[in-house]
Amino acid sequence: MTGTGVGPELVRLDGVSARYDQHVVLSDVSFHVHEDQFTGIVGPSGAGKTTLLRLLLDTMRPVAGTVWRQPGVRMSYVPQLETVNWNFPVTVMECVLMPRTRGRRLPWASRGEKAEVHAVLERLGIGGLAGRHIRQLSGGQQQRMFLARALLRQPQLLLMDEPTSGVDVSTRHDVLHLLADLHEEGVAIVLTTHDLNGMAAHLPHLVCVNGRIVADGAPADVITPAVLERTFGARMEVLEHLGMRVVVDESPASMLTRGQA
Amino acid sequence: MDTLLAPLEFAFFQKGLLVATLSGALLGLIGVYIVLRGMSYIGHGLSHSIFGGFAVAQLFAAQFYVLGAGLWGIASALAITVVVKKSRVGADAAIGVITIASFALGVALFAKFGSSGPSFDNALFGSILGISTVQIVGLVAVSLLTGAFIFLKYRALLFSTFDPEVAAVSGVRVTRIEAALMIVLSLAILATLTVIGVTLVAAMLVIPAVIARMLTDSFGRMLALSTAVGAACGLVGMYLSYYAGVPSGTMIVLVGAAVFVAVLAFTGGRGLRRSAGLDAHSEDLLAEPAAR
């Protein structure tokens, strides 16, 4: 699985800065997304991870720098589960069909559209749930439903905001495998995560963000105590287990020892 | 049976019944979007704002007061959207300032110069008297326009109501859809003002939609139910208004409230859970997304 991106570019940010009101969230960020990319954006809360996704998606304009997108590039976005109003009156079928706003003018789904939705739900392991209200799904099923909605557009680039936030370990594994399969099929993926061990360490390419890009590279190059301290502003230890990087908080005992020294 | 047929002998009641039923259906239909987008307060504000425009317009050209009020309402709706998006003022505060100031201006102008159209009380609480053919044609036209807009833009409206950011990424022109919805809302309020009244229109935007939400989990069924409930409230409310001798708007709203209580008793906790937090992410719809 490659992920650093060497194929043709889909989106390119050069020297981009972004802010909300007067609060600068990102400054001088350059980030290129290629056709074969699979990147995790890591950083603490408020580091600008979601803002970076918004700049890629064109739902936010930068205050400086330039953004280039491949003409006609198809992008899909999966938001954080926490931002969704789960009480909204829609069924899974209605929700997955939402991106189909062009072509068919009629409100109701055609037979072909229904078959398409059933097929993608089946592929994601939630076939048979099309008639359920979205609130009646588990966290993992809700994530898959949004993935199904994103895939219905047949995207070249899939952007996901904290896809494993609030889901259990088994679902996290399933989501990771699913994303790996999609990447193998040629979908470029950029996701944000603050889960270093469960998510970031398994990805082929990482970008550490904290108001700017702190580091960029393979997990072996990026998941180091020095980079993590610059990214998260906290000391962490990095262990090696079966060739994988494992991050642990600095132990309370060592903090106490340092405090006494 | 006589109770139902007797008032129909009067032409004014026939017109009133038609307008009340159609008004209820129209407000019930568009109210689904207003409630789900957390715009109930905008509906409340816009009706008050239109009252100001109505008073100002008739000072200059009495025959065009409906047009003037309509333009005033649309301008207020767009002003609220711009103020909220471009400044730090919250949606509720912007609506409070712009629309209630407009209402106060209307009250002042009414007090000073009087009205060449509906009376002060009728404008506030609705009346079935003096409904003109022009008003009926206007209401039918606005209803057809609203129905066509919702039918043709059903998917884009649903997507941008549920998740505006993802809708924008998926190619929905969210700002344009929201502006169009505000214009349609202004026209619907204007067209129904005569029968329902300025102060009671907001209730009829909210009550049928909430009742429908308590009864179904499907968006398509909620639209149909809300329209039907609104129409039924208009119809029954108009008869009760005739026999009780009270303003039509008050009776239509009271019928809606009674249906709400009955449905609440019938659905119990299930209905309450369904209708809780309907507008959970409404802040995001008007304000800039928060920094994360």
XYZ file of C-alpha atoms in Angstrom:
553
model
C 0.000 0.000 0.000
C 1.568 3.276 -1.089
C 0.379 6.538 0.244
C 2.878 9.293 -0.132
C 1.414 10.166 -3.506
C 3.360 10.176 -6.746
C 0.505 10.040 -9.274
C -1.168 13.064 -10.880
C -2.292 15.767 -8.463
C -5.946 16.135 -7.479
C -5.696 19.131 -5.126
C -2.806 21.397 -4.256
C -2.539 23.942 -1.432
C 0.456 26.303 -1.668
C 1.395 28.657 1.176
C -2.188 28.703 2.412
C -3.359 30.488 5.580
C -6.846 30.342 7.081
C -8.619 32.028 9.952
C -11.994 32.308 11.681
C -12.676 35.975 12.436
C -9.303 37.218 13.668
C -8.134 33.833 14.941
C -5.525 32.348 12.603
C -5.965 28.566 12.488
C -3.478 27.606 9.793
C -0.545 29.540 8.402
C 1.642 28.960 5.365
C 0.501 25.403 4.707
C 1.537 23.610 1.516
C -0.136 20.252 0.965
C -0.490 18.286 -2.258
C -2.957 15.422 -2.721
C -2.156 12.891 -5.439
C -4.345 10.228 -7.045
C -2.753 7.371 -5.082
C -2.518 9.127 -1.739
C -3.616 7.742 1.631
C -2.819 10.301 4.290
C -3.729 10.799 7.929
C -3.689 14.323 9.328
C -2.842 14.197 13.028
C -2.764 16.924 15.623
C -4.389 18.074 18.854
C -7.861 19.636 19.127
C -7.901 23.089 17.548
C -4.778 22.354 15.477
C -6.577 23.067 12.200
C -7.176 19.484 10.997
C -10.800 20.054 10.009
C -9.873 23.453 8.551
C -7.322 21.737 6.321
C -10.063 19.403 5.073
C -12.354 22.398 4.462
C -9.651 24.109 2.386
C -9.228 20.953 0.295
C -13.002 20.703 -0.096
C -13.470 24.380 -1.032
C -16.005 24.960 1.735
C -13.606 27.539 3.151
C -11.533 30.170 1.355
C -7.939 30.838 2.450
C -6.867 34.358 3.451
C -3.478 33.806 1.786
C -1.901 31.337 -0.598
C -3.323 29.484 -3.572
C -5.526 26.411 -3.980
C -5.625 24.392 -7.190
C -8.002 21.530 -7.980
C -7.979 19.191 -10.927
C -10.867 20.380 -13.129
C -13.942 18.224 -12.488
C -12.360 16.332 -9.596
C -14.968 14.265 -7.688
C -14.600 14.611 -3.921
C -16.717 13.107 -1.154
C -16.707 14.129 2.479
C -17.613 12.131 5.568
C -18.184 14.467 8.548
C -17.642 13.685 12.210
C -20.520 11.656 13.642
C -20.776 14.120 16.537
C -21.746 16.975 14.206
C -24.814 15.206 12.819
C -28.394 15.740 14.002
C -29.351 12.089 14.463
C -32.934 13.027 15.237
C -33.444 14.369 11.719
C -36.334 12.481 10.080
C -34.560 10.459 7.404
C -34.150 6.766 6.758
C -30.845 5.211 5.724
C -32.071 5.016 2.105
C -33.034 8.726 2.090
C -29.700 9.673 3.645
C -27.489 7.661 1.276
C -29.356 9.016 -1.765
C -28.851 12.663 -0.781
C -25.911 13.367 -3.129
C -28.076 12.442 -6.117
C -29.319 15.982 -6.698
C -28.650 16.132 -10.421
C -30.223 14.295 -13.291
C -33.406 12.909 -11.787
C -35.814 15.673 -10.797
C -38.407 13.565 -9.008
C -38.268 13.454 -5.208
C -38.620 9.688 -4.909
C -35.870 7.188 -5.760
C -35.968 5.259 -9.028
C -35.745 1.470 -9.018
C -32.173 1.724 -10.325
C -31.178 4.167 -7.568
C -32.632 1.895 -4.900
C -30.700 -1.077 -6.311
C -27.529 1.008 -6.304
C -28.020 1.985 -2.645
C -28.770 -1.610 -1.635
C -25.592 -2.763 -3.414
C -23.331 -0.247 -1.679
C -24.953 -0.921 1.726
C -24.448 -4.643 1.152
C -20.804 -4.088 0.295
C -20.294 -2.147 3.518
C -21.963 -4.858 5.588
C -25.162 -2.963 6.436
C -27.470 -4.426 3.803
C -31.015 -4.757 5.099
C -30.899 -1.510 7.098
C -32.108 0.774 4.280
C -35.547 1.297 5.833
C -34.295 2.126 9.340
C -34.252 5.608 10.827
C -30.637 6.859 11.131
C -30.922 7.087 14.933
C -31.558 3.343 15.104
C -28.025 2.514 13.878
C -24.980 1.828 16.036
C -21.948 4.176 15.793
C -20.186 1.799 13.399
C -23.279 1.431 11.225
C -23.709 5.227 11.123
C -20.106 5.583 9.937
C -20.685 2.972 7.224
C -23.876 4.707 6.141
C -21.966 7.947 5.574
C -19.258 6.034 3.766
C -21.977 4.556 1.541
C -23.298 8.068 0.856
C -19.766 9.196 -0.032
C -19.130 6.200 -2.306
C -22.341 6.744 -4.238
C -20.592 9.687 -5.928
C -17.734 7.380 -7.005
C -15.171 9.840 -5.653
C -11.577 10.190 -6.782
C -10.772 11.721 -3.398
C -12.430 10.739 -0.122
C -12.015 13.084 2.840
C -13.032 11.914 6.311
C -13.113 13.827 9.576
C -12.210 11.593 12.536
C -13.707 8.416 11.030
C -12.925 6.281 14.071
C -14.010 8.751 16.729
C -16.664 7.214 18.978
C -16.590 3.724 17.432
C -15.452 0.482 19.084
C -12.226 -1.394 18.334
C -13.840 -3.938 16.032
C -15.507 -1.203 13.948
C -12.220 0.695 13.817
C -10.536 -2.379 12.330
C -13.376 -2.796 9.827
C -13.194 0.873 8.792
C -9.413 0.623 8.325
C -9.739 -2.488 6.148
C -12.507 -0.900 4.142
C -10.438 2.217 3.512
C -7.424 0.098 2.544
C -9.597 -1.748 -0.010
C -10.913 1.533 -1.416
C -7.373 2.845 -1.706
C -6.343 -0.311 -3.543
C -9.204 0.366 -5.964
C -7.731 3.766 -6.741
C -9.532 6.144 -4.369
C -7.266 8.762 -2.802
C -8.002 9.170 0.921
C -7.226 11.969 3.362
C -8.541 11.660 6.914
C -8.037 13.414 10.207
C -7.435 11.543 13.428
C -6.144 12.096 16.905
C -5.960 8.331 17.466
C -2.213 7.717 17.080
C -2.112 4.002 17.855
C -5.470 2.801 16.584
C -5.445 4.733 13.323
C -2.422 6.884 12.448
C 0.230 4.212 12.978
C -1.524 1.972 10.428
C -1.592 4.557 7.625
C 1.082 4.791 4.948
C 1.532 8.567 5.178
C 1.039 11.103 7.960
C 0.995 14.880 8.203
C 1.374 16.392 11.675
C -0.446 19.694 12.062
C -0.539 22.314 14.761
C -1.397 25.635 13.146
C 1.187 24.753 10.480
C 2.641 21.548 9.109
C 5.054 20.262 11.735
C 6.185 17.083 9.953
C 5.264 14.986 6.944
C 6.230 11.405 6.083
C 5.829 7.714 6.838
C 4.800 6.760 10.409
C 8.364 5.551 11.104
C 9.679 9.031 10.333
C 6.892 11.047 11.935
C 5.925 9.117 15.054
C 8.931 10.143 17.112
C 9.025 11.769 20.563
C 10.467 14.991 19.137
C 7.833 15.408 16.391
C 4.985 14.431 18.721
C 6.086 16.961 21.329
C 6.201 19.698 18.678
C 2.766 18.645 17.402
C 0.881 17.979 20.623
C 2.922 20.084 23.069
C 3.245 17.081 25.386
C 5.992 14.574 26.018
C 5.244 11.059 24.792
C 7.222 7.864 24.587
C 7.381 5.822 21.397
C 7.796 2.046 21.620
C 8.293 -0.491 18.849
C 5.965 -3.517 18.677
C 6.015 -5.983 15.747
C 7.453 -3.275 13.516
C 4.706 -0.780 14.497
C 5.147 2.454 16.396
C 3.217 2.562 19.688
C 2.780 5.875 21.469
C 2.361 6.032 25.236
C 1.970 9.044 27.472
C 4.979 9.777 29.556
C 4.398 7.709 32.695
C 3.188 9.542 35.811
C 6.150 8.020 37.664
C 8.670 9.670 35.340
C 6.788 12.989 35.572
C 6.973 12.798 39.357
C 10.657 11.959 39.214
C 11.325 14.920 36.969
C 9.269 17.104 39.259
C 11.435 16.119 42.226
C 14.712 16.565 40.338
C -74.654 18.677 8.666
C -76.407 22.025 8.757
C -73.642 23.274 10.982
C -71.182 22.566 8.198
C -73.318 23.751 5.299
C -75.033 26.819 6.740
C -72.016 29.165 6.720
C -71.198 28.113 3.147
C -74.210 30.135 1.988
C -72.127 33.227 2.543
C -69.611 34.102 -0.158
C -67.230 35.653 2.385
C -67.139 32.359 4.318
C -66.506 30.315 1.168
C -63.557 32.533 0.369
C -62.391 32.449 3.976
C -62.604 28.658 4.144
C -60.634 28.251 0.916
C -57.964 30.708 2.004
C -57.687 29.271 5.535
C -57.354 25.680 4.293
C -54.824 26.588 1.626
C -52.921 28.836 4.077
C -52.733 25.999 6.604
C -51.459 23.586 3.967
C -48.895 26.073 2.637
C -47.540 26.959 6.086
C -47.551 23.274 7.064
C -45.532 22.352 3.955
C -42.893 25.042 4.236
C -42.898 24.773 8.042
C -41.140 21.375 7.812
C -38.029 23.080 6.458
C -38.341 25.983 8.871
C -38.557 23.691 11.912
C -35.815 21.293 10.783
C -33.485 24.195 9.990
C -34.125 25.789 13.370
C -35.618 28.838 11.632
C -38.841 29.015 13.673
C -37.766 32.317 15.130
C -37.104 33.666 11.632
C -40.690 32.822 10.710
C -41.849 34.690 13.791
C -39.606 37.646 13.006
C -40.423 37.832 9.319
C -44.156 38.060 9.910
C -43.559 40.985 12.272
C -41.167 42.572 9.818
C -43.670 42.301 6.984
C -46.168 44.167 9.161
C -43.739 47.118 9.192
C -43.318 46.962 5.441
C -47.065 46.796 5.002
C -47.542 49.993 7.046
C -44.762 51.848 5.213
C -45.898 50.739 1.749
C -49.480 51.887 2.190
C -48.277 55.371 3.122
C -46.893 55.775 -0.371
C -49.143 53.646 -2.559
C -52.111 52.021 -0.887
C -52.920 49.804 -3.847
C -49.431 48.277 -3.809
C -49.176 47.596 -0.083
C -48.938 43.835 -0.625
C -46.043 44.277 -3.048
C -44.325 46.712 -0.685
C -44.750 44.394 2.282
C -43.433 41.495 0.234
C -40.314 43.354 -0.849
C -39.795 44.523 2.741
C -40.083 40.970 4.003
C -37.646 39.598 1.428
C -35.205 42.426 2.184
C -35.476 41.650 5.923
C -34.887 37.940 5.329
C -31.798 38.600 3.261
C -30.575 41.255 5.737
C -30.824 38.728 8.581
C -28.829 36.173 6.575
C -26.130 38.719 5.694
C -25.850 40.145 9.245
C -25.485 36.679 10.733
C -22.970 35.442 8.170
C -20.845 38.608 8.109
C -20.809 39.636 11.761
C -20.542 38.167 15.199
C -24.191 38.830 15.923
C -26.138 35.623 16.590
C -29.164 34.738 14.469
C -31.634 35.295 17.323
C -30.217 38.751 18.113
C -30.165 39.798 14.428
C -33.789 38.701 13.994
C -34.758 40.467 17.216
C -33.240 43.761 16.133
C -34.206 43.850 12.447
C -37.706 42.431 12.552
C -39.022 43.770 15.846
C -37.770 47.267 14.959
C -39.658 46.894 11.694
C -42.778 45.810 13.600
C -42.464 48.804 15.964
C -42.215 51.105 12.949
C -45.380 49.534 11.566
C -47.261 50.037 14.849
C -46.124 53.685 14.999
C -47.213 54.355 11.416
C -50.567 52.639 11.982
C -51.157 54.755 15.093
C -50.243 57.971 13.344
C -51.735 57.544 9.887
C -54.205 54.648 10.169
C -54.710 52.052 7.437
C -56.238 52.110 4.013
C -56.190 48.274 3.905
C -56.990 45.799 6.713
C -57.581 47.165 10.216
C -54.886 46.992 12.896
C -56.601 44.116 14.732
C -57.252 42.178 11.536
C -53.629 42.506 10.467
C -52.461 41.179 13.832
C -54.886 38.323 14.409
C -56.380 37.537 11.010
C -59.848 37.978 9.602
C -62.119 36.226 7.131
C -63.840 39.434 6.183
C -62.967 41.317 3.066
C -60.852 38.694 1.380
C -60.482 39.837 -2.211
C -60.194 37.730 -5.347
C -56.723 39.199 -5.873
C -55.666 37.844 -2.472
C -57.022 34.393 -3.336
C -55.213 34.405 -6.675
C -52.038 35.538 -4.886
C -52.305 32.732 -2.316
C -52.936 30.107 -5.020
C -49.965 31.435 -7.023
C -47.644 31.364 -3.970
C -48.861 27.853 -3.078
C -48.165 26.602 -6.615
C -44.761 28.287 -6.609
C -43.875 26.783 -3.217
C -45.100 23.337 -4.245
C -43.120 23.474 -7.500
C -40.000 24.715 -5.701
C -40.165 21.925 -3.114
C -40.981 19.262 -5.724
C -38.236 20.235 -8.156
C -35.598 20.996 -5.511
C -36.655 18.245 -3.100
C -33.304 16.485 -2.994
C -31.144 19.617 -2.821
C -33.411 21.083 -0.110
C -33.303 17.886 1.932
C -29.522 17.554 1.654
C -28.825 21.203 2.514
C -31.247 21.042 5.447
C -29.676 17.879 6.862
C -26.025 18.660 6.244
C -25.211 21.935 4.440
C -21.457 21.453 4.399
C -21.509 17.996 2.807
C -24.269 19.173 0.460
C -21.999 22.007 -0.731
C -19.174 19.527 -1.351
C -21.582 17.357 -3.332
C -22.423 20.181 -5.707
C -25.549 21.650 -4.068
C -25.586 25.452 -4.288
C -26.472 25.803 -0.633
C -26.435 29.604 -0.401
C -28.715 29.906 -3.408
C -31.110 27.271 -2.059
C -31.219 28.989 1.356
C -31.889 32.396 -0.238
C -34.657 30.886 -2.390
C -36.200 29.264 0.696
C -36.176 32.610 2.533
C -37.905 34.296 -0.420
C -40.538 31.546 -0.621
C -41.041 31.805 3.157
C -41.529 35.582 2.904
C -44.072 35.147 0.108
C -45.915 32.418 2.057
C -46.152 34.612 5.156
C -47.347 37.544 3.080
C -49.987 35.473 1.285
C -51.381 33.982 4.507
C -51.181 37.107 6.653
C -54.762 38.195 5.960
C -56.405 35.146 7.440
C -53.873 33.946 10.015
C -52.565 37.321 11.206
C -49.053 38.691 11.810
C -48.692 37.432 15.363
C -50.005 33.924 14.691
C -48.341 32.943 11.401
C -45.217 31.665 13.164
C -47.314 29.221 15.195
C -48.786 27.692 12.047
C -45.293 27.303 10.595
C -44.248 25.284 13.623
C -47.259 23.343 14.963
C -48.131 21.135 11.932
C -44.452 20.277 11.334
C -43.883 19.265 14.963
C -47.077 17.181 14.977
C -45.967 15.443 11.764
C -42.509 14.763 13.204
C -44.076 13.111 16.242
C -45.919 10.735 13.918
C -43.196 9.668 11.473
C -39.457 9.093 11.025
C -39.531 9.563 7.236
C -38.896 12.956 5.677
C -41.256 12.393 2.739
C -44.116 11.335 5.034
C -43.407 14.277 7.353
C -43.902 16.705 4.436
C -47.217 15.096 3.468
C -48.502 14.854 7.044
C -47.539 18.412 7.950
C -49.353 19.753 4.864
C -52.464 17.720 5.698
C -52.458 18.751 9.384
C -52.023 22.427 8.420
C -54.936 22.224 5.973
C -57.160 20.484 8.539
C -56.343 23.106 11.191
C -57.231 25.880 8.714
C -60.522 24.227 7.785
C -61.693 23.360 11.305
C -60.355 26.603 12.761
C -62.305 28.625 10.223
C -65.624 26.977 11.163
C -64.947 27.446 14.875
C -63.997 31.058 14.231
C -67.327 31.621 12.478
C -69.409 30.123 15.275
C -67.377 31.528 18.166
C -67.139 34.982 16.623
C -63.418 35.341 17.260
C -60.558 36.180 14.847
C -59.798 33.323 12.429
C -56.065 33.174 13.194
C -56.639 32.548 16.893
C -58.997 29.627 16.263
C -56.736 28.044 13.627
C -53.791 28.170 16.037
C -55.916 26.839 18.934
C -57.054 23.890 16.797
C -53.390 23.212 15.958
C -52.479 23.339 19.642
C -55.313 20.935 20.504
C -54.150 18.464 17.827
C -50.619 18.778 19.195
C -51.799 17.867 22.700
C -53.869 14.952 21.359
C -50.940 13.563 19.315
C -48.631 14.018 22.280
C -51.031 12.008 24.447
C -51.298 9.346 21.733
C -47.585 8.966 20.939
C -46.293 9.668 24.452
C -42.540 9.489 24.964
C -41.929 8.194 21.410
C -43.346 11.374 19.903
C -41.406 13.566 22.305
C -38.155 11.769 21.518
C -38.762 12.198 17.802
C -39.454 15.907 18.088
C -36.645 16.615 20.581
C -33.634 18.444 19.169
C -35.177 18.791 15.712
C -32.994 21.787 15.062
C -29.912 20.373 16.802
C -27.418 21.834 14.361
C -29.324 24.954 13.420
C -26.510 27.202 14.646
C -24.263 25.753 11.945
C -26.736 26.672 9.251
C -26.428 30.382 9.726
C -23.121 30.898 11.483
C -19.639 30.317 10.126
C -18.370 26.886 11.125
C -16.528 26.908 14.427
C -12.793 26.466 14.404
C -11.679 22.978 15.244
